[in-house]
mmCIF file of C-alpha atoms in Angstrom:
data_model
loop_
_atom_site.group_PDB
_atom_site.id
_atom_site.type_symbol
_atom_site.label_atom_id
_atom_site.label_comp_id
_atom_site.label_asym_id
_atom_site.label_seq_id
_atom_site.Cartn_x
_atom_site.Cartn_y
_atom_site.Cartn_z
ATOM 1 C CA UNK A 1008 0.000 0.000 0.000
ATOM 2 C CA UNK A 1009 2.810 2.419 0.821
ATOM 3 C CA UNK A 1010 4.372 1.902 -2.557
ATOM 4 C CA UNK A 1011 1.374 2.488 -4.586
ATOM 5 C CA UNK A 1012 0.393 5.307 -2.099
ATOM 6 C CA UNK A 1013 3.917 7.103 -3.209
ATOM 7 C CA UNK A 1014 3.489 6.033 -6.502
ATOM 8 C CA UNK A 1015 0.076 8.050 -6.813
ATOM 9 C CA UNK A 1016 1.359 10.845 -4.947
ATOM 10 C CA UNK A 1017 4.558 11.141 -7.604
ATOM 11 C CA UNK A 1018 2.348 11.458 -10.250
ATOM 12 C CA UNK A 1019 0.203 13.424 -8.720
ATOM 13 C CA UNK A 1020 3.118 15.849 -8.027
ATOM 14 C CA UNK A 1021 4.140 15.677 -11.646
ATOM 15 C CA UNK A 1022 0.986 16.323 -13.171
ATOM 16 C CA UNK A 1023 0.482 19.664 -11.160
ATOM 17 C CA UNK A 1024 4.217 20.162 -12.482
ATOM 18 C CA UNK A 1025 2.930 20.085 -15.807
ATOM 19 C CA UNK A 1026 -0.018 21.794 -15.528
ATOM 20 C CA UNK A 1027 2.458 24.496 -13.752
ATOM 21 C CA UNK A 1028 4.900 24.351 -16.505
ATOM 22 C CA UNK A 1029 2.290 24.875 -19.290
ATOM 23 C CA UNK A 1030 0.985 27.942 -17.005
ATOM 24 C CA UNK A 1031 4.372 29.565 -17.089
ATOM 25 C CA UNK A 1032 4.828 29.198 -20.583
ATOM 26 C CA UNK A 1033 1.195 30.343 -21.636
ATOM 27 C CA UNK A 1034 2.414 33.306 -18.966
ATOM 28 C CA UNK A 1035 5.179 33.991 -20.854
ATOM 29 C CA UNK A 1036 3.398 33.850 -24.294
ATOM 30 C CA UNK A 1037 1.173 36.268 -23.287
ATOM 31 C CA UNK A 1038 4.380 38.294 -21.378
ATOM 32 C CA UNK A 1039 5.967 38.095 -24.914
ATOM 33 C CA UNK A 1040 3.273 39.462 -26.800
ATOM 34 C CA UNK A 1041 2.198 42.323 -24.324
ATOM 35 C CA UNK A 1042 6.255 42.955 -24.813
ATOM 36 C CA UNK A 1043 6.169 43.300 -28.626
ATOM 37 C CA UNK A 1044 3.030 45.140 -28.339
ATOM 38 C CA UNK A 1045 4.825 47.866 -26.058
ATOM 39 C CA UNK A 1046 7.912 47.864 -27.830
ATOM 40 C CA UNK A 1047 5.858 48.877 -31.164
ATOM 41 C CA UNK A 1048 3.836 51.264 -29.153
ATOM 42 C CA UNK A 1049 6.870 52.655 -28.060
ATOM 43 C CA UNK A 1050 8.613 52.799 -31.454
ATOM 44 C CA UNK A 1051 5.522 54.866 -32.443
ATOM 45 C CA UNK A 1052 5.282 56.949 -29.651
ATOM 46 C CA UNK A 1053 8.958 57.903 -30.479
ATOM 47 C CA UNK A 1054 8.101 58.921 -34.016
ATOM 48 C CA UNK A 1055 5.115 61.230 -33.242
ATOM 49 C CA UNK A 1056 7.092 62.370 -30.777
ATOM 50 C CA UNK A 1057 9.982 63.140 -33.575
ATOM 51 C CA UNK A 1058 7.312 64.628 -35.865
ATOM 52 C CA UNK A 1059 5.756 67.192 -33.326
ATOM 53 C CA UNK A 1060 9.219 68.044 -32.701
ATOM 54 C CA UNK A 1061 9.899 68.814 -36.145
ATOM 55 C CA UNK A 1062 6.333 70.490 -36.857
ATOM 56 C CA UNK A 1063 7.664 72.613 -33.808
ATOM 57 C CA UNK A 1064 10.696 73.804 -34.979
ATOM 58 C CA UNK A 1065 9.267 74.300 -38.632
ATOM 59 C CA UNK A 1066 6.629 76.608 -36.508
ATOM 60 C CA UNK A 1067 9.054 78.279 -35.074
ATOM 61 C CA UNK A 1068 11.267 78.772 -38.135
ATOM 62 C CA UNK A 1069 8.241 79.785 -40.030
ATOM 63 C CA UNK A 1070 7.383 82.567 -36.939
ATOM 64 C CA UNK A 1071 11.028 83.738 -37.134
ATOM 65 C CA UNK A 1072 11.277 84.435 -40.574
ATOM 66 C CA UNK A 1073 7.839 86.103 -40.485
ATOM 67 C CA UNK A 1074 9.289 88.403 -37.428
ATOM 68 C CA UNK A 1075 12.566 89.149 -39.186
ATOM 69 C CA UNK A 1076 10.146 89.818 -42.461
ATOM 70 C CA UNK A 1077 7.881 92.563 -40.233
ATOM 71 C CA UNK A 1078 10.809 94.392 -39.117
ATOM 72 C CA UNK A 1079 10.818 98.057 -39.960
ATOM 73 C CA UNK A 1080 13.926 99.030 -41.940
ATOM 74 C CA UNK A 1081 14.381 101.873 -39.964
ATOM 75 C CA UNK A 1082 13.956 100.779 -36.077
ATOM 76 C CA UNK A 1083 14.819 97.469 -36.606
ATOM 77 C CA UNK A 1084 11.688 96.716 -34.288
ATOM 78 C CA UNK A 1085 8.064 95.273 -35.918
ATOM 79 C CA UNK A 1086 6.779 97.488 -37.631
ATOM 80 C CA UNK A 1087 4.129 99.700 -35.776
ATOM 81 C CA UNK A 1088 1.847 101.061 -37.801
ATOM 82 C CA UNK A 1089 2.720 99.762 -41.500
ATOM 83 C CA UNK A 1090 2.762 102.370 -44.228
ATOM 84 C CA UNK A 1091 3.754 102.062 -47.459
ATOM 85 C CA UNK A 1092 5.820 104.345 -49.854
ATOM 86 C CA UNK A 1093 3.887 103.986 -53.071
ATOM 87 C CA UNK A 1094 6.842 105.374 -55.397
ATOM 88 C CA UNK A 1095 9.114 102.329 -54.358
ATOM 89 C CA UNK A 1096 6.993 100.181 -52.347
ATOM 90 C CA UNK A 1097 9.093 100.349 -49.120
ATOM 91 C CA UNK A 1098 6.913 99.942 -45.838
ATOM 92 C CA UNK A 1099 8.376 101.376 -42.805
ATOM 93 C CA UNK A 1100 6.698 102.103 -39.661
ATOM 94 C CA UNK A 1101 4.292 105.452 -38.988
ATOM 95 C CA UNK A 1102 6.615 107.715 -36.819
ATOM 96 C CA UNK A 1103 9.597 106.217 -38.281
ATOM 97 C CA UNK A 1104 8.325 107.529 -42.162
ATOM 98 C CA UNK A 1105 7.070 111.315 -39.675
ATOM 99 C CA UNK A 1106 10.609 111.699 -38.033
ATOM 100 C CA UNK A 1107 12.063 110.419 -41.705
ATOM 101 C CA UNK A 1108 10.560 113.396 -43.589
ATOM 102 C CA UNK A 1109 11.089 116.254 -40.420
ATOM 103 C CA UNK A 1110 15.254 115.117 -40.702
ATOM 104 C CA UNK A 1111 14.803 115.799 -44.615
ATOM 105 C CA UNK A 1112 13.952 119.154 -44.403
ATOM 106 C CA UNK A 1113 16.583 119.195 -41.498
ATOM 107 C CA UNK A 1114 18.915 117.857 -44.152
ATOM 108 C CA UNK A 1115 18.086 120.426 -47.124
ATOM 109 C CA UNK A 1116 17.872 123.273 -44.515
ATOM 110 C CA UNK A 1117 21.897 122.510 -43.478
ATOM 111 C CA UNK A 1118 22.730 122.972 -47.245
ATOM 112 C CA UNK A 1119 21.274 126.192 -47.189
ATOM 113 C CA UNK A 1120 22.197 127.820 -43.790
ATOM 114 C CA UNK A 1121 23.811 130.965 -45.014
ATOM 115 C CA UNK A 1122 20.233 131.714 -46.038
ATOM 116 C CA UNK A 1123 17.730 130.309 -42.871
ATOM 117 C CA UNK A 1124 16.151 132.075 -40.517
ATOM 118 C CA UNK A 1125 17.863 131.658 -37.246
ATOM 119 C CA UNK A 1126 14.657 130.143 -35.402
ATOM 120 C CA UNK A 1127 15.172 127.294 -38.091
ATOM 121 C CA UNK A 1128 18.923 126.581 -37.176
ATOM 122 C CA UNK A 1129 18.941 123.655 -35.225
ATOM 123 C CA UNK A 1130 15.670 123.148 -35.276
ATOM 124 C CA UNK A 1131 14.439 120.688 -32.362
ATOM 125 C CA UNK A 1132 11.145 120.064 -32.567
ATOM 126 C CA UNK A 1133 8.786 118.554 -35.594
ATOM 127 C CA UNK A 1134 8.137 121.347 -38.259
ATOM 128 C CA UNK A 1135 4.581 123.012 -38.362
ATOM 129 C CA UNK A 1136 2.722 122.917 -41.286
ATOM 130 C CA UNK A 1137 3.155 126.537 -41.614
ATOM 131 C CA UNK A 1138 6.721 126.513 -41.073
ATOM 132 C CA UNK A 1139 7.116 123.996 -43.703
ATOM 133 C CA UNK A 1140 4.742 126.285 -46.015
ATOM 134 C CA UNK A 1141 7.554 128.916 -44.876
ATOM 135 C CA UNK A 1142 10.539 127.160 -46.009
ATOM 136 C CA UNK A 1143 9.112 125.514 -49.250
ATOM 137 C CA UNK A 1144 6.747 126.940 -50.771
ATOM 138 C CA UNK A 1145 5.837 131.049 -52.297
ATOM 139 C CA UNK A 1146 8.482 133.055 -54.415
ATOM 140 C CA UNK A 1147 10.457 133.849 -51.159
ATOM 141 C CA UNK A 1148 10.907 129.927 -49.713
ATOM 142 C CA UNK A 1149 14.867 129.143 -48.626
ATOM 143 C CA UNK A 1150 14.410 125.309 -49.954
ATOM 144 C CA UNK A 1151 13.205 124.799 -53.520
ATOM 145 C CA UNK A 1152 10.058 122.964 -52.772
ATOM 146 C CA UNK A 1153 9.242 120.116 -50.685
ATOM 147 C CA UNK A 1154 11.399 117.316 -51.148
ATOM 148 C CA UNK A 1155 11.626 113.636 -49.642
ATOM 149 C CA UNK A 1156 12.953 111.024 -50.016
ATOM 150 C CA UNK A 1157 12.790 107.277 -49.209
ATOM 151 C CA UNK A 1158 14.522 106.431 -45.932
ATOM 152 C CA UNK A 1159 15.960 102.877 -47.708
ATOM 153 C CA UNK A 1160 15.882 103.717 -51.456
ATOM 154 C CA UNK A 1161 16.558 107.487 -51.222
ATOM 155 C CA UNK A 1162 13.765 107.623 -53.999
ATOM 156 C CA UNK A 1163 11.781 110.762 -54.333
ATOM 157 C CA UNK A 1164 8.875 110.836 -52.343
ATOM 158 C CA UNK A 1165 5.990 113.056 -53.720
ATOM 159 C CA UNK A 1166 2.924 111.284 -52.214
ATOM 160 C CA UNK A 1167 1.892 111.237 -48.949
ATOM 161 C CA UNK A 1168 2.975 107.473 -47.547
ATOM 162 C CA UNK A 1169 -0.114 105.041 -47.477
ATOM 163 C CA UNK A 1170 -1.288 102.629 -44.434
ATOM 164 C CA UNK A 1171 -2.551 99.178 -45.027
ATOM 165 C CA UNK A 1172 -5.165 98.011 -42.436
ATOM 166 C CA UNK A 1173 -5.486 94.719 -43.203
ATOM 167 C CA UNK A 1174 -1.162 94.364 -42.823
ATOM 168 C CA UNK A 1175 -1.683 96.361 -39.742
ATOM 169 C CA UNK A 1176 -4.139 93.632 -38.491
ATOM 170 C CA UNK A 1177 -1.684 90.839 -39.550
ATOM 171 C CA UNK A 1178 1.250 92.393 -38.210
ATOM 172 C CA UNK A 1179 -0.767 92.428 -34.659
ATOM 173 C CA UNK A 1180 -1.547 88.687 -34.878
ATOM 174 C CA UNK A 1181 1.770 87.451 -35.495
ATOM 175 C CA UNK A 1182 3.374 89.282 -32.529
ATOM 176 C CA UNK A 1183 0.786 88.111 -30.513
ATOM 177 C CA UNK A 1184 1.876 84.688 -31.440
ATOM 178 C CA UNK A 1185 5.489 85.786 -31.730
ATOM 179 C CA UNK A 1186 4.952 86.819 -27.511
ATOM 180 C CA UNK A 1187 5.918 89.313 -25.170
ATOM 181 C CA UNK A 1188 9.546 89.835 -26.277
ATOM 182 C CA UNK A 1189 8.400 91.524 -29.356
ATOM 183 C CA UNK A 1190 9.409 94.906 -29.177
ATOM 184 C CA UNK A 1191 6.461 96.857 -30.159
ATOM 185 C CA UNK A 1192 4.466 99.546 -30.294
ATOM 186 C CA UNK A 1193 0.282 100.493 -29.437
ATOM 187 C CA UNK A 1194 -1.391 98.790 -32.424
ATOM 188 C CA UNK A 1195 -4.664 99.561 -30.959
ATOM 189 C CA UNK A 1196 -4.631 102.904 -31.758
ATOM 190 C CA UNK A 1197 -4.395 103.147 -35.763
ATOM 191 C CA UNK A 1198 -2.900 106.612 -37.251
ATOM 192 C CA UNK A 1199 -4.940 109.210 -38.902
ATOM 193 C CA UNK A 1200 -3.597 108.660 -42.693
ATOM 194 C CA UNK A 1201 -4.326 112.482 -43.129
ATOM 195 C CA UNK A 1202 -3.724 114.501 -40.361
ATOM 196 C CA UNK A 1203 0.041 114.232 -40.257
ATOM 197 C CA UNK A 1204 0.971 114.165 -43.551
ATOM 198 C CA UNK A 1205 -0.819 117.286 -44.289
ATOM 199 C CA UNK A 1206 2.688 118.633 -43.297
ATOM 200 C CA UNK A 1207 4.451 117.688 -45.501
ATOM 201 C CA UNK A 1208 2.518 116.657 -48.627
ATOM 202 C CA UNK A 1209 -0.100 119.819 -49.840
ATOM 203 C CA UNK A 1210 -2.181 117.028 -51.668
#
């Protein structure tokens, strides 16, 4: 009886071994599979990840080149207040073109100082539109008419400088995407595309 008792018992023992065996390796089947699975997830995950970092730096490119394109010739900051000059097409910024056209007549005036006025020696504020009426224009003016030029091209200038609003609006969204270290100025507050030029320009 004990034989066949220990005899039972041994295969007893080696069927649950089996039956344990064929566990772990259905475990590990399964193990194996969930470990290709994740190793193909990861693969993937590592490849979007790749591609978002190049749409990123495309983005980024793209928003550079659009800031260094919106750059004002003359400041060197985005432009504030886009106008262009319609005889060559260059677009500077509002009180960049306005301080532009005040050191022109500064410039013609120093060429003909033996025969101005003292009050417009060293002129240092913006001329009046009577002053500039004064200097240019009538049989008695010191400068022979009213002449501008292009700040970049140096091309005559003998229309009043036109703003775009729909650049203007454009220029705003792109800094506000470009962010806070954007150097520039109130776009909110658009500039009367008569008032100043009346100044200069009698048209």
């Amino acid at each position: 009886m004990s034989s066949n008792a220990n005899s039972d018992e041994l295969s007893s023992l080696c069927l649950k071994i089996r039956t344990a065996c064929k566990s772990v390796s259905k475990v590990e089947s399964l193990l194996s599979s969930d470990i290709k699975e994740l190793r193909k997830a990861s693969t993937e995950l590592v490849k979007i990840r790749r591609e978002q970092d190049d749409i990123t730096a495309m983005n980024q490119a793209l928003l550079q080149a659009a800031n260094e394109a919106l750059r004002c010739p003359v400041c060197h900051n985005v432009i504030d207040k886009p106008f262009i000059v319609i005889e060559c097409h260059h677009m500077c910024c509002y009180h960049c073109l306005i301080t532009w056209f005040h050191q022109c007549i500064q410039n013609h005036l120093y060429y003909c100082k033996e025969r101005v006025p003292e009050k417009f020696r060293n002129h240092p504020e913006s001329f009046t539109k009577t002053e500039v009426q004064t200097l240019c224009d009538g049989r008695d003016s010191i400068l022979p008419g009213r002449y501008y030029e292009c700040p970049m091209c140096r091309t005559f200038v003998s229309d009043p400088p036109i703003e775009i609003p729909v650049f203007r609006d454009v220029v705003g969204a792109i800094t506000e995407v470009l962010g806070p270290n954007v150097q520039l100025a109130d776009q909110m507050k658009p500039a009367d595309p008569t008032a100043p030029w009346a100044v200069f320009f009698e048209k």
